CSV table of C-alpha atoms in Angstrom, one decimal:
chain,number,residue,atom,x,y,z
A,1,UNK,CA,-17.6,23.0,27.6
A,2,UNK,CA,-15.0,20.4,26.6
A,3,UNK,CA,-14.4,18.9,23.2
A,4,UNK,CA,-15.7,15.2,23.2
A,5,UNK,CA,-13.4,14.6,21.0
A,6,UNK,CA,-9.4,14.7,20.9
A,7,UNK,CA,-8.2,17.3,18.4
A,8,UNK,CA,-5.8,14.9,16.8
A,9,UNK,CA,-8.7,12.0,15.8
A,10,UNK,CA,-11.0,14.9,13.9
A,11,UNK,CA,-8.2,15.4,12.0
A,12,UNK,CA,-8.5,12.0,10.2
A,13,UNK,CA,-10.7,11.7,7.3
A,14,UNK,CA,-12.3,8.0,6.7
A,15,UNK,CA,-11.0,6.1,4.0
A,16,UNK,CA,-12.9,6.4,0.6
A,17,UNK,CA,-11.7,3.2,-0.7
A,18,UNK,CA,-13.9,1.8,2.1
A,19,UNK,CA,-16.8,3.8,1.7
A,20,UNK,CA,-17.4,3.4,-2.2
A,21,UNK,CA,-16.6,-0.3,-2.0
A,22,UNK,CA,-19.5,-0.6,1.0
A,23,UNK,CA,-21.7,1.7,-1.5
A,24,UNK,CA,-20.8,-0.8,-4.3
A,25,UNK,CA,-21.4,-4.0,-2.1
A,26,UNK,CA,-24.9,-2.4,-0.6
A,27,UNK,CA,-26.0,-1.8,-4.3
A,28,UNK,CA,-24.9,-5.8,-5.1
A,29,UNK,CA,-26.7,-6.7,-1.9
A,30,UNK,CA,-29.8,-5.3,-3.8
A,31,UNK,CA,-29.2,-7.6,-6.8
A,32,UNK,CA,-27.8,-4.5,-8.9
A,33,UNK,CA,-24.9,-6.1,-11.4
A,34,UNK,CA,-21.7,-4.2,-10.3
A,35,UNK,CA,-18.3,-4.2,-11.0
A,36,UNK,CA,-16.3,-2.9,-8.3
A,37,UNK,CA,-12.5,-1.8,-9.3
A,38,UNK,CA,-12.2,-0.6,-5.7
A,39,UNK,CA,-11.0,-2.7,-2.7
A,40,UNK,CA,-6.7,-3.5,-3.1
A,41,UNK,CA,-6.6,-7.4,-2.1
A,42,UNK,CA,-6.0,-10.3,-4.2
A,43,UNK,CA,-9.2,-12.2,-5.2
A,44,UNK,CA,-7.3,-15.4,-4.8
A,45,UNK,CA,-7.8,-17.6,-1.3
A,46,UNK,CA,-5.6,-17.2,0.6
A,47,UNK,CA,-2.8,-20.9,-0.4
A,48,UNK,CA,-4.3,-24.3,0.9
A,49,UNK,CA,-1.1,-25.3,2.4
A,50,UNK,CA,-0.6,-22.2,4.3
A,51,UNK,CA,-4.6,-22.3,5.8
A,52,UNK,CA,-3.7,-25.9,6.7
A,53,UNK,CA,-1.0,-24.5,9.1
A,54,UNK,CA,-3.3,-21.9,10.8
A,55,UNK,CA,-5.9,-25.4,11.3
A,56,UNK,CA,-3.1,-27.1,12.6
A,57,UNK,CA,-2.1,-24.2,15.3
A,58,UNK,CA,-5.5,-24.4,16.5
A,59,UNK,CA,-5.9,-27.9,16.6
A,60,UNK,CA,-2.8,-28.0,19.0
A,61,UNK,CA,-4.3,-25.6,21.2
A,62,UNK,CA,-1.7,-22.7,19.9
A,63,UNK,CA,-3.6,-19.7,21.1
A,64,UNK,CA,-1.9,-18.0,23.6
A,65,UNK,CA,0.1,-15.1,24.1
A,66,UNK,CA,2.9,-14.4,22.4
A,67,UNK,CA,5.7,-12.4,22.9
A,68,UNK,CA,5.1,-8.7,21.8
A,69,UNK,CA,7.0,-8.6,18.7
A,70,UNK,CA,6.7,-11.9,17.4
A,71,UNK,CA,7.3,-15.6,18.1
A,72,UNK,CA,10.8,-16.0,18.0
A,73,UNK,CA,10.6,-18.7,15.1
A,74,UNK,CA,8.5,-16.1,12.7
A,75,UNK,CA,10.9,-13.4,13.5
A,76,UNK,CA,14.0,-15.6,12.2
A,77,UNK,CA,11.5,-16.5,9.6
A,78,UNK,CA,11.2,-13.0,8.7
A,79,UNK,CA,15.2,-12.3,9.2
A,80,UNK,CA,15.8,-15.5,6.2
A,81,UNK,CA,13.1,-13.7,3.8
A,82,UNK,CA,14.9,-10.6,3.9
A,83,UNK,CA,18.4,-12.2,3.2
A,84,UNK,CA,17.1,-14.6,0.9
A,85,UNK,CA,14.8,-11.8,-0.9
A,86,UNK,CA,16.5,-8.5,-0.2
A,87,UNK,CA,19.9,-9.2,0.5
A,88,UNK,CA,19.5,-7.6,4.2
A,89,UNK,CA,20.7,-9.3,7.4
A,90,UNK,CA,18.9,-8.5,10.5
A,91,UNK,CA,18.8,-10.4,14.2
A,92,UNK,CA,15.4,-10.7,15.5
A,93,UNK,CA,15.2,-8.2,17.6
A,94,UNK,CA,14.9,-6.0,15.1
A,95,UNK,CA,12.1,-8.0,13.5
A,96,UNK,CA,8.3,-6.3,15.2
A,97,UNK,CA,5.7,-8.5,13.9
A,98,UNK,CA,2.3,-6.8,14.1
A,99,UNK,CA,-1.9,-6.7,13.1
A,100,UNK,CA,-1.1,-6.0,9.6
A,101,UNK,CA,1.4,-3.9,7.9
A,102,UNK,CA,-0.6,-0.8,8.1
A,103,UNK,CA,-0.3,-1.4,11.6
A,104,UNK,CA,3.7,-1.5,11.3
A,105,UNK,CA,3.3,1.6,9.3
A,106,UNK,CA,1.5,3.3,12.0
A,107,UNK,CA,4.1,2.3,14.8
A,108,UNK,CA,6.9,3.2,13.0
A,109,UNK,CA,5.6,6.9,12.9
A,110,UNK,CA,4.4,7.1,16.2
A,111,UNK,CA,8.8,6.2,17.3
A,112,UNK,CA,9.9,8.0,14.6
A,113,UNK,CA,7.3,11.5,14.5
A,114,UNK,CA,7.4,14.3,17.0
A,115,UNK,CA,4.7,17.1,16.9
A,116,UNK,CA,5.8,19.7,14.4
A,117,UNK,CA,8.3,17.3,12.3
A,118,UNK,CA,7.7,17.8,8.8
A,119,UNK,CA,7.3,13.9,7.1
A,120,UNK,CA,8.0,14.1,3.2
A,121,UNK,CA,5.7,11.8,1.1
A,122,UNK,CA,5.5,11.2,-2.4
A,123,UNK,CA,2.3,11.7,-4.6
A,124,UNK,CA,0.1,10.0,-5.3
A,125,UNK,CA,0.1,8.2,-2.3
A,126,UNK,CA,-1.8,5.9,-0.3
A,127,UNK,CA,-4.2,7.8,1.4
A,128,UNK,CA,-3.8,6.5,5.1
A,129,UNK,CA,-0.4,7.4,5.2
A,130,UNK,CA,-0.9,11.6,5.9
A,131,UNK,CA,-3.6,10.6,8.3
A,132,UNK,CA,-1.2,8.8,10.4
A,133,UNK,CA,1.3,11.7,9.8
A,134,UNK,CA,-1.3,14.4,11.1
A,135,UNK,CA,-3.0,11.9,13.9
A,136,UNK,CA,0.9,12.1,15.7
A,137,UNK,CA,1.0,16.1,15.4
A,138,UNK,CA,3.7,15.6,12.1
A,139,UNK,CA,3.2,17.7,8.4
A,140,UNK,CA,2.5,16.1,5.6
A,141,UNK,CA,5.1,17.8,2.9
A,142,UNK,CA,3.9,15.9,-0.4
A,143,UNK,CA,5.7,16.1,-3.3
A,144,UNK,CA,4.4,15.5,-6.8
A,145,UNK,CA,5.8,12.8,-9.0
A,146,UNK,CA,5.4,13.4,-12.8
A,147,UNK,CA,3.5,11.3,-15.7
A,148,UNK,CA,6.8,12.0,-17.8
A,149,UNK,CA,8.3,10.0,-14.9
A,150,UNK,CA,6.0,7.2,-14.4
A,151,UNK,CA,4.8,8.8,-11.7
A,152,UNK,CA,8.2,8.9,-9.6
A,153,UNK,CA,10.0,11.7,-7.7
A,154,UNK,CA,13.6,13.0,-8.6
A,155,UNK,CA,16.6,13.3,-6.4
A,156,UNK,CA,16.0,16.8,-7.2
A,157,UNK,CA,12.6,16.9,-5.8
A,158,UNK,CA,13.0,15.6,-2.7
A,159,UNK,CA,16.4,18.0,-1.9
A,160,UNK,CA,13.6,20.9,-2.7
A,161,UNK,CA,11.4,19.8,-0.2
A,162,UNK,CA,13.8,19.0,2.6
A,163,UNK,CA,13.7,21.7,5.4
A,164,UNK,CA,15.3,22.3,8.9
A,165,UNK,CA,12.2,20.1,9.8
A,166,UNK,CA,12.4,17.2,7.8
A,167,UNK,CA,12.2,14.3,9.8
A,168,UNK,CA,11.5,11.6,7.9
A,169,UNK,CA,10.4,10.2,3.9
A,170,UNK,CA,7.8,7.6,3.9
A,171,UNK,CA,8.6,5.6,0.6
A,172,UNK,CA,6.1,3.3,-1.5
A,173,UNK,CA,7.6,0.9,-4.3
A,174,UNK,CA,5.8,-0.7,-5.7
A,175,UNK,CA,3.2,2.0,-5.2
A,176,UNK,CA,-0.5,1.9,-4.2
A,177,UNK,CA,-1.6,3.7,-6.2
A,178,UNK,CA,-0.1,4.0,-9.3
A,179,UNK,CA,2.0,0.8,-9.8
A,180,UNK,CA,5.5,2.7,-9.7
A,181,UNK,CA,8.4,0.7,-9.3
A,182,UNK,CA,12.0,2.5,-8.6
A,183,UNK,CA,15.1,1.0,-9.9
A,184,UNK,CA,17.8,0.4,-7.9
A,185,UNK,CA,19.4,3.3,-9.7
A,186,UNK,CA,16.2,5.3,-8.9
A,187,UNK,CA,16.5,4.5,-5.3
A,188,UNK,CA,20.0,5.3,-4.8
A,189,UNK,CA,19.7,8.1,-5.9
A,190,UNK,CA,17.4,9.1,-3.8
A,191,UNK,CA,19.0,7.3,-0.6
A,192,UNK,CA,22.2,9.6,-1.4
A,193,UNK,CA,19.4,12.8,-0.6
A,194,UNK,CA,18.2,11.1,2.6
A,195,UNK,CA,22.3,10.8,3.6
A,196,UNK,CA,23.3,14.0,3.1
A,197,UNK,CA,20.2,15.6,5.2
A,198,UNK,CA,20.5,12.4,8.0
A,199,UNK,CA,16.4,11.7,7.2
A,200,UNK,CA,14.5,8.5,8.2
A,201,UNK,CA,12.4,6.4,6.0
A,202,UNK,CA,9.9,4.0,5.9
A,203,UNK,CA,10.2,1.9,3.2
A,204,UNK,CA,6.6,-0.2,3.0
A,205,UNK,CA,7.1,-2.8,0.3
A,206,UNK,CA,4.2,-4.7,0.7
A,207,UNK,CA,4.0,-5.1,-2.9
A,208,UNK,CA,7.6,-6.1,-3.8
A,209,UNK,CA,6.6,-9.7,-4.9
A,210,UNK,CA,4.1,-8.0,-7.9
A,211,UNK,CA,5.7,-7.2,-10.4
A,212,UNK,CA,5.8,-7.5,-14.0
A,213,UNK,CA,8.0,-6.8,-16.9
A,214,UNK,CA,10.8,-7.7,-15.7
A,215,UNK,CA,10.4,-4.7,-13.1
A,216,UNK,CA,12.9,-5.3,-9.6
A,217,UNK,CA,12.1,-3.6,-6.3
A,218,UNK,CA,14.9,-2.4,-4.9
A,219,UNK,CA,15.1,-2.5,-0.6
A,220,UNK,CA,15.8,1.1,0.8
A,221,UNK,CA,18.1,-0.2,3.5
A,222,UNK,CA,20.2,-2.3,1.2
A,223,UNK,CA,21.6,1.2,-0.5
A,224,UNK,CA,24.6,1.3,2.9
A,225,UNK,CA,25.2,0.8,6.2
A,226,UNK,CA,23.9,4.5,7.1
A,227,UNK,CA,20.9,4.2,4.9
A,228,UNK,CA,19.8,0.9,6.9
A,229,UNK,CA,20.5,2.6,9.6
A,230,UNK,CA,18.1,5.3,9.3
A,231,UNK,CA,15.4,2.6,7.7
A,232,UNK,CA,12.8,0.9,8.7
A,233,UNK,CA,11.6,-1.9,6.3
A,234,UNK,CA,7.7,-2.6,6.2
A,235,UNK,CA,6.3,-6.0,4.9
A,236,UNK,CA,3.7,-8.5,5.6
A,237,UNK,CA,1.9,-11.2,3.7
A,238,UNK,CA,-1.2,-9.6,3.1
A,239,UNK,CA,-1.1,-9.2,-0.6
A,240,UNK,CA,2.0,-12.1,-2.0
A,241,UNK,CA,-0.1,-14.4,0.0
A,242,UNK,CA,-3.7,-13.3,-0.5
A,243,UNK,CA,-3.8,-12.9,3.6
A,244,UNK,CA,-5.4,-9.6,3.8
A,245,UNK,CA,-8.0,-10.9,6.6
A,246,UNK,CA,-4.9,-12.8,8.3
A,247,UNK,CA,-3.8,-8.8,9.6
A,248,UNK,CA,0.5,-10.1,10.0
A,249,UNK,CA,2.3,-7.5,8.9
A,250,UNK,CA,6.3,-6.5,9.9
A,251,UNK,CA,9.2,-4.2,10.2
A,252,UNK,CA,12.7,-4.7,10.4
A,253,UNK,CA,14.3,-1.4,12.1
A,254,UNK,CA,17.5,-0.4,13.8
A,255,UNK,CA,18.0,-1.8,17.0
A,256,UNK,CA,16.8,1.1,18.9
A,257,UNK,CA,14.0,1.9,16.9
A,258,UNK,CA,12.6,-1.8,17.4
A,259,UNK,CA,12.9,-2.1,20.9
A,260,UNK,CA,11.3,1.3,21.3
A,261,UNK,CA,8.2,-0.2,18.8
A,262,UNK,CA,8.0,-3.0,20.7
A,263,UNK,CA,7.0,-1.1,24.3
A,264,UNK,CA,5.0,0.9,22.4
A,265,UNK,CA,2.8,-2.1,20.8
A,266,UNK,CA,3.4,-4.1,23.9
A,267,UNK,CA,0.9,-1.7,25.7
A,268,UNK,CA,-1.2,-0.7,22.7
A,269,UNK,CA,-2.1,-4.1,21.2
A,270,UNK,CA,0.3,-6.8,22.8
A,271,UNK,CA,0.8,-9.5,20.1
A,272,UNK,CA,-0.2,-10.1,16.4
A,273,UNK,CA,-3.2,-13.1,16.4
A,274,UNK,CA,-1.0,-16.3,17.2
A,275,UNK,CA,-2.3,-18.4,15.0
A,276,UNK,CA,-1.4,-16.1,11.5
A,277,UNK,CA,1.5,-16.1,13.0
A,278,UNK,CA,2.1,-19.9,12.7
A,279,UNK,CA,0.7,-19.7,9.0
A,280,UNK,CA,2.8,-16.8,8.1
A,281,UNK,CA,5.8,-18.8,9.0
A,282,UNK,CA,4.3,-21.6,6.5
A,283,UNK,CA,4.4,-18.9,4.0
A,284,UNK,CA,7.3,-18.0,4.3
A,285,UNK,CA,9.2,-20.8,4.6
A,286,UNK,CA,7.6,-22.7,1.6
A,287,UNK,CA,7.9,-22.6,-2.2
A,288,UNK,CA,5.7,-19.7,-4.1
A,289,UNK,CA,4.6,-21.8,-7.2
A,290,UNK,CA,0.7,-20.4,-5.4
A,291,UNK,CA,2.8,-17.3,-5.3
A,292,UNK,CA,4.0,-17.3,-9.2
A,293,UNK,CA,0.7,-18.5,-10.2
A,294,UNK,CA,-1.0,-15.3,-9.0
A,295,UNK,CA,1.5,-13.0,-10.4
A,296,UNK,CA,1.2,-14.7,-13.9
A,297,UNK,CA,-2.5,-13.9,-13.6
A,298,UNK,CA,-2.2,-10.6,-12.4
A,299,UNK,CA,0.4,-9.8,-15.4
A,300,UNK,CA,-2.7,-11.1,-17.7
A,301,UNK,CA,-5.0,-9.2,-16.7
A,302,UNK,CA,-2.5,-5.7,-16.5
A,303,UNK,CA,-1.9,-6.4,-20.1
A,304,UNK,CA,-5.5,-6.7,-21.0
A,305,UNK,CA,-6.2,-3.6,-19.1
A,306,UNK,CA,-3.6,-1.3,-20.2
A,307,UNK,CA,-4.8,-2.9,-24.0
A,308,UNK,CA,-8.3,-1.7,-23.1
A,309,UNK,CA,-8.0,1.4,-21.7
A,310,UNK,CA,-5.9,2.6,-25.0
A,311,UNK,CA,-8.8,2.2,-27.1
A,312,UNK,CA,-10.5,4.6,-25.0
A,313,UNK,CA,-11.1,8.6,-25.8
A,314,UNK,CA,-10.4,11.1,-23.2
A,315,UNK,CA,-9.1,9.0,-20.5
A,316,UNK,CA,-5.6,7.1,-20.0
A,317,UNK,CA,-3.6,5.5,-17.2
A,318,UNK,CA,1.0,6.2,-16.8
A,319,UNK,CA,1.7,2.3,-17.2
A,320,UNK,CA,1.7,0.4,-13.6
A,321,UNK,CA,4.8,-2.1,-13.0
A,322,UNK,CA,3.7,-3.4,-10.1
A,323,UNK,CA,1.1,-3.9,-7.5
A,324,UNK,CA,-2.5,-4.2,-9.2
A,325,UNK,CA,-3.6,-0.9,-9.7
A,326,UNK,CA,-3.6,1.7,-12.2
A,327,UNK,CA,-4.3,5.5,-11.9
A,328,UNK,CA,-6.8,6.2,-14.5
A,329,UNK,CA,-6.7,10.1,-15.8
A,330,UNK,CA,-10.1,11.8,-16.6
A,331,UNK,CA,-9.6,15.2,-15.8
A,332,UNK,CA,-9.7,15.5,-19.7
A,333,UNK,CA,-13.9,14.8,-18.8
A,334,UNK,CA,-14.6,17.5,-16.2
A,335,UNK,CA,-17.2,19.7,-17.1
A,336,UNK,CA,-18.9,17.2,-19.5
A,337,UNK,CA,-22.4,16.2,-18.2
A,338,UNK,CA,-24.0,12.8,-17.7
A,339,UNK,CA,-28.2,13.7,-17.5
A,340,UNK,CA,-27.9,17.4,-16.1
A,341,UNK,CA,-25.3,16.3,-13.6
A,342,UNK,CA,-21.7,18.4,-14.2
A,343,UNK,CA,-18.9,16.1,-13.5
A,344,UNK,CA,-16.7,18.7,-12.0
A,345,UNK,CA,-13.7,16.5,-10.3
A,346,UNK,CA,-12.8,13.2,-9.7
A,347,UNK,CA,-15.5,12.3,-7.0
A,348,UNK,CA,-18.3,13.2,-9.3
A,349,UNK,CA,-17.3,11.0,-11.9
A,350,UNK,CA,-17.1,8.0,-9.4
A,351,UNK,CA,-20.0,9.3,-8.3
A,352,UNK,CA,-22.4,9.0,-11.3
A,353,UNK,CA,-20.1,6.3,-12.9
A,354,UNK,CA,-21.6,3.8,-9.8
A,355,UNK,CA,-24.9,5.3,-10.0
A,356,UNK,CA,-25.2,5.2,-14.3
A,357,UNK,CA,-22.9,2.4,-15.2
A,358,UNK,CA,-22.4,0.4,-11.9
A,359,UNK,CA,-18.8,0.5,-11.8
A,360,UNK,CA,-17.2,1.3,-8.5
A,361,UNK,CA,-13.6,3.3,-8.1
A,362,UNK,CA,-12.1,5.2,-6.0
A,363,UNK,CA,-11.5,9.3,-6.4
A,364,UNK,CA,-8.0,10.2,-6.5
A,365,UNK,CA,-8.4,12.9,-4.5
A,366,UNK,CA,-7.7,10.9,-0.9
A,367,UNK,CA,-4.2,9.9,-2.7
A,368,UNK,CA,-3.3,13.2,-3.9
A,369,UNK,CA,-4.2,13.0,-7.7
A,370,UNK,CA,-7.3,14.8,-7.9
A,371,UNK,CA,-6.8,14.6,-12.6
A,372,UNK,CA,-7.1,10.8,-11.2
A,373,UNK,CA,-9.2,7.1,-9.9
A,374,UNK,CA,-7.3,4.6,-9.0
A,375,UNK,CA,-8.7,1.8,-10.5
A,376,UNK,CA,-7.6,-2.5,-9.5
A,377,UNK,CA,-6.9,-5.1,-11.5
A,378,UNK,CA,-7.5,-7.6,-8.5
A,379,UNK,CA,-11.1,-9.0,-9.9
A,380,UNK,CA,-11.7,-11.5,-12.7
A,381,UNK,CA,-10.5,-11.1,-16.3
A,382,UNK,CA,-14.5,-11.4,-17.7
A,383,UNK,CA,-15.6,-8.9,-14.9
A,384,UNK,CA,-12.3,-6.4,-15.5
A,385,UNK,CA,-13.7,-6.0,-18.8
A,386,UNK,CA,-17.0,-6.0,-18.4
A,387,UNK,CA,-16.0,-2.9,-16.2
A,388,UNK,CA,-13.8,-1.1,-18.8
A,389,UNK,CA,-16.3,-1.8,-21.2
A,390,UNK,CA,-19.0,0.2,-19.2
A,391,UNK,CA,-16.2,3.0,-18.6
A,392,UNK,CA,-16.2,3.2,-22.1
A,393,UNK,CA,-19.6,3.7,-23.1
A,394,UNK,CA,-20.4,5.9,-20.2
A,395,UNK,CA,-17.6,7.9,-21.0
A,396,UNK,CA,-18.9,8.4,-24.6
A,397,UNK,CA,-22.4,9.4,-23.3
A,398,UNK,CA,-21.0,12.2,-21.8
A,399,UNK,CA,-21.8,15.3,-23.2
């Protein structure tokens, strides 16, 4: 008898952030008091003057099909942010604008990934981006980035990795989930690798607008000619413009790697929801004081966090630049018990951390820190704390 199912969807696992932040919200549901560090989206609405757009766009009937990739005006939209914010010039037909960035992740491996090719990715890393990897027929090669390095890979790293079948480097910074920012130093560096071995990457900088400490992104693509070349930039407004429900997300490719993106999503999905797309070119095209006003907050509550967390006994988190997360370490805790139960990894201490202390995280495990939980700072100040405070004591109960 046939499979039912297609060999390449059982080989995707379901996300855990998902699942322990629809445990945390069924137990809230209930009317238990929880504090749930797991979902990654800004807790701010989403700008007043960018939701007035989308309400304008539907009040002038602008809800038909769109081209493909993009409405032309976003796409120049899109081509002035990355000259204005990156220093990268692109026509728009290089621009694909699609549901979401995870979306443009997804299309930019199904070009760029051919069954067998070996697809380098740095850990920790954000957990959908293997599953995408293995889904196409590719091989996750992962390689592990150091606490002594702030949880970044070396030049030296990545040429140890690199085989006859390297094919491509998917590339996070700032990272979900750690908060790692490279330097431009860092970066080139590691461009100068990808060069001399002619390897793709995808650069998803999704983050690039949260950062603190005086912490810059640095674009891939802006390294050279050759490096643009063999990059393709990710983006979207989800998290600079608290649009996570919006789904716009983009790339900006070579010319040949965009056109061949955009007959692949002109058959799979056709175009991103036209009406985000009119907002996101409000976004883009306005000033960020809602913008700056979020980061300032988010900087608040990283410092109070980072504060917190260093009063704490046998746990600690490598100090995030950017995004809102942090990786909190407690492998320092396995084998310690909480009421007979044996916290033996990091998905039993999220386990009976929800069920003891009502605190939702996520496991490291799904991002390739298993010594880890990743742990957001996107929830209020007075319920951060209240969180870190029951981390605390539960941790101290153990025994």
């Amino acid at each position: 008898m046939k499979e039912r199912l297609a060999k390449r969807i059982q080989t995707i696992s379901p996300s855990q952030t998902l699942a322990i932040s629809a445990k945390a919200k069924a137990m809230k549901a209930a009317g238990e008091s929880v504090v749930n560090f797991g979902v990654g989206e800004p807790d701010f609405p989403t700008p007043a003057h960018i939701v007035e757009a989308g309400i304008e766009a539907l009040q002038k009937g602008k809800t038909k099909y769109t081209p493909s990739s993009g409405l032309p005006e976003l796409r120049r939209a899109i081509c002035e942010k990355f000259e204005r914010d990156n220093g990268l010039e692109y026509e728009p037909s290089q621009i694909i604008v699609s549901n979401g960035a995870k979306h443009s992740i997804f299309n930019a491996c199904y070009a760029l990934i051919d069954e067998g090719d070996e697809v380098i990715i740095p850990a920790p890393y954000w957990l959908t981006y293997p599953e995408v990897v293995k889904t196409l027929g590719g091989v996750p090669v992962y390689v592990e980035a150091s606490k002594k390095n702030g949880l970044k890979i070396t030049p030296e790293q990545l040429e140890a990795a690199i085989t006859p079948k390297t094919k491509l480097l998917i590339f996070n910074s700032p990272c979900n989930p750690t908060g790692a920012v490279y330097s431009e130093e860092e970066v080139r560096a590691l461009a100068a690798v990808c060069e001399k071995h002619n390897i793709f990457v995808i650069s998803d900088e999704i983050y690039e607008k949260l950062v603190y400490d005086g912490a810059k992104p640095f674009s891939f693509a802006k390294v050279s000619e050759k490096m643009k070349d063999l990059t393709v930039t990710v983006n979207g407004v989800s998290k600079t413009y608290a649009m996570t429900g919006w789904r716009i997300g983009y790339l900006a490719a070579p010319k040949d790697i965009a056109k061949a993106i955009d007959s692949f999503q002109s058959h799979a999905t056709s175009n991103a929801c036209s009406v985000a797309q009119y907002a996101t070119i409000k976004a883009l095209n306005s000033p960020e004081a809602a913008v700056e006003e979020m980061v300032a907050r988010f900087a608040s509550r990283r410092a109070a966090m980072i504060a917190r967390i260093a009063e704490m006994k046998d746990v600690y988190c490598v100090v995030p630049e950017g995004a809102f997360y942090a990786m909190l370490v407690v492998d320092g805790l396995y084998g310690k018990k909480f009421g007979g139960r044996v916290i033996e990894n990091c998905v039993d201490f999220a386990d009976v951390l929800l069920d003891a202390a009502k605190v939702a995280v996520v496991p490291g495990t799904p991002f390739g820190a298993p010594d880890c939980v990743r742990i957001s700072y996107s929830l209020s100040m007075e319920d951060m704390l209240e969180g870190l405070n029951r981390i605390d004591a539960f941790v101290q109960s153990l025994e």
